[in-house]
Amino acid sequence: MASEVRKLSAAGGKRIGKLLIGLLLVGAGVAFFFVPAGSGFTGHLWTVFLTSMMWLWPLFLVCMGIVRVMGFAVERKPRSPLGGTLLISIGVLFLASRFHADLNGLRIYGRYWLVLLAIFAAVELLRYYSHRHAEGPPPRMFTAGRLIVIGLIVGTGVLANRVAGSNPSLLSSLKLPGVLGGIRDSVVGETFTFTDAPITAQELRPGARITVSNSFGDLKVTAGQILRASLTKGVRAWNEQDARQISDKIRLVVNQTPDGITISTNREQLNQQFTTDIQLEVPASALLSISGSYGTINASGTRGQMAIKSSYGKAIVSNVAGDLSFELAYSDITASSINGNLIATGAKNARISGISGSVELSASNGSVDLRNVSGEVQVEAPFSRIVAADLGETAQLRTQHASVQITRAADLIIVAPHSDVRAENINGDLQVSSSNSDIQLRAISGGVTISAERSSVNAEDVRGPVEVETSHGSVVVKNFYEGVDVRTSYRDVTLVAAGHPVDDIKVDNDHGEIRLVLPESSEFVLDASSESGQVRQVGFGTIAQKGRDALRAVLGSDGPTITLRTSFKNITIQATEARQAVATGGVN
């Protein structure tokens, strides 16, 4: 049994290693095979690939080291854990540098050499306690070689800490050729920040369009009197002098067009690793087209139309008077206090509030939060949790395998298969389509139409007609005022009227009980029957019980029709005043 476990563990380790290598090769293949040679997009994609690998490859080393160490512990393949220990140590150091952009490699090692010592000690303990009798006498805990390694780690770590503190630029004179220097700077260099003097453009004509494009950096837009743009550059290099030389090559590019002005950077001309943050002040009435990737777009205070494209980042817009459109890819959106219409496609997470116009939103695999929208709302958000409140006009909400929660809305349509639905204080009609979930409704001023499958329904205080079609789900409708039509199976149906019934009540249940509660003075025409079950009335003294499986009666002269059907279960029609007696067993 133990040998089988070791074989499975070793095979699992090999599969993990192959998977990691495969992912790396797939990423490289996508970057270089599917992009046409010589295209302008190649350099951008190469930068994206390098940036991703800059963060992922230390973790790759750590995983490979763990696989090798566990392979030694389980199968003695490899024969020594030394290689795995080295991989883990290097990966941990480089991973630490990802979270300390202000430190170079010497400072990183001086700060984290104790972690390396702990890794070495843990692996040696694993070697000692995983020894097997068949391999000969147990190894000694301390040997001359191990003591030398410990001494080297402690000595070099203390030395690196002191050198980094007293003379941090000691290694700044080390020069490496082209690509090697770039790799060194991106891995163990520091990030230096430089801000250029603002660029001021001439006064724009009314209605001019300002087009802004930025990648790998933030973009902030505010309203003002004139056009003013400034650039802040974050350059990763071994020392400030090298970083400044790179920074001097990075600049804003401002061009005049027939429609207005375009603003971008000369990133495509450079191969170094850097970020560009643009601060832009624009005339409030200008039309804006903004494009960004791997950064945050923040705009506020403008009064013209705005179009935003964002990839792998975030878009934040507030206090804007004008229509907004968003074209997003793996990006979040936050919009508030918008005096206009909003259209957004491709969002992941969306937070939208204070919209005076309409909202048309598509999102996926995230969440949607809508608050205080005056116009019509259309949301298509599969695999996204939807929360909404204070929707002034008709709203259509669609999701799947998630949930929907609505408070205070007008006419509402919800399509949410495999999703729980909650709706409260709806000032209009409500339509719900769902499956395999729970539907809970309260305080609906209009009618309710539910089409579901394997869903339970609980509705309370519904002023309009109620129509429910489900299966394998219980149905509870309390305090209804108009007609009710319920079709379900294998679960119970409970209906409690708020007053005398004024419209027809119909229940068709298969293998489920039916319980109807009405005021004792109600007028109606009753037709109730149960196949292989019982029908009884409680509290209506004028109804004569003649059979066990059916009950037909007429109370009053002008009442609605009540039709109740089920099979293999019981039907109970009960007077409101008799509910307490039934609960305590006082009525038979």
CSV table of N, CA and C in Angstrom, one decimal, residues 92 95 100 126 158 180 182 224 232 279 288 299 318 350 353 374 416 418 444 468 493 518 562:
chain,number,residue,atom,x,y,z
A,92,VAL,N,11.7,32.2,-3.9
A,92,VAL,CA,11.3,33.0,-2.7
A,92,VAL,C,11.9,34.4,-2.8
A,95,LEU,N,10.3,36.3,-5.6
A,95,LEU,CA,8.9,36.5,-5.3
A,95,LEU,C,8.8,37.7,-4.3
A,100,HIS,N,8.4,44.3,-3.1
A,100,HIS,CA,9.2,45.3,-2.6
A,100,HIS,C,9.9,46.0,-3.8
A,126,LEU,N,13.5,17.1,6.6
A,126,LEU,CA,12.8,16.2,5.8
A,126,LEU,C,13.7,15.0,5.3
A,158,VAL,N,24.2,38.5,6.6
A,158,VAL,CA,24.5,39.6,7.4
A,158,VAL,C,25.3,40.7,6.7
A,180,LEU,N,20.2,41.5,-21.1
A,180,LEU,CA,20.5,41.0,-19.7
A,180,LEU,C,20.3,42.1,-18.7
A,182,GLY,N,18.2,44.6,-19.0
A,182,GLY,CA,16.7,44.8,-18.8
A,182,GLY,C,16.1,43.7,-17.9
A,224,GLY,N,-11.7,71.4,-16.4
A,224,GLY,CA,-11.1,72.7,-16.1
A,224,GLY,C,-11.4,73.7,-17.2
A,232,THR,N,3.6,61.2,-15.5
A,232,THR,CA,4.4,60.6,-14.4
A,232,THR,C,4.8,59.3,-14.8
A,279,GLN,N,-2.1,62.6,-16.1
A,279,GLN,CA,-3.1,63.5,-15.5
A,279,GLN,C,-3.5,64.5,-16.5
A,288,LEU,N,-15.0,63.2,-25.1
A,288,LEU,CA,-13.8,62.4,-24.7
A,288,LEU,C,-13.9,61.0,-25.2
A,299,ALA,N,-12.3,59.5,-14.3
A,299,ALA,CA,-12.8,60.7,-14.9
A,299,ALA,C,-13.9,61.3,-14.0
A,318,SER,N,-17.4,59.7,-12.2
A,318,SER,CA,-18.3,60.3,-11.3
A,318,SER,C,-18.6,61.8,-11.6
A,350,ALA,N,-19.4,45.5,-11.6
A,350,ALA,CA,-20.0,46.8,-11.9
A,350,ALA,C,-20.7,47.4,-10.7
A,353,SER,N,-24.5,53.9,-9.7
A,353,SER,CA,-25.5,54.5,-8.8
A,353,SER,C,-25.7,56.0,-9.3
A,374,SER,N,-32.9,56.2,-12.7
A,374,SER,CA,-34.2,56.8,-13.0
A,374,SER,C,-34.8,56.2,-14.3
A,416,ALA,N,-33.4,34.2,-14.4
A,416,ALA,CA,-32.2,33.7,-13.6
A,416,ALA,C,-32.3,32.3,-13.4
A,418,HIS,N,-31.1,28.6,-12.3
A,418,HIS,CA,-30.1,28.2,-11.3
A,418,HIS,C,-29.7,29.3,-10.4
A,444,ILE,N,-45.6,43.4,-3.4
A,444,ILE,CA,-45.7,43.6,-4.9
A,444,ILE,C,-47.0,44.3,-5.2
A,468,VAL,N,-48.3,31.1,-10.8
A,468,VAL,CA,-47.0,30.3,-10.5
A,468,VAL,C,-47.1,29.0,-11.2
A,493,VAL,N,-48.7,23.3,-1.2
A,493,VAL,CA,-49.2,24.6,-1.6
A,493,VAL,C,-50.0,25.2,-0.5
A,518,LEU,N,-59.2,31.3,4.0
A,518,LEU,CA,-60.1,32.4,3.6
A,518,LEU,C,-60.9,32.9,4.8
A,562,ILE,N,-63.4,28.5,-7.0
A,562,ILE,CA,-62.1,28.0,-6.4
A,562,ILE,C,-62.0,26.5,-6.9
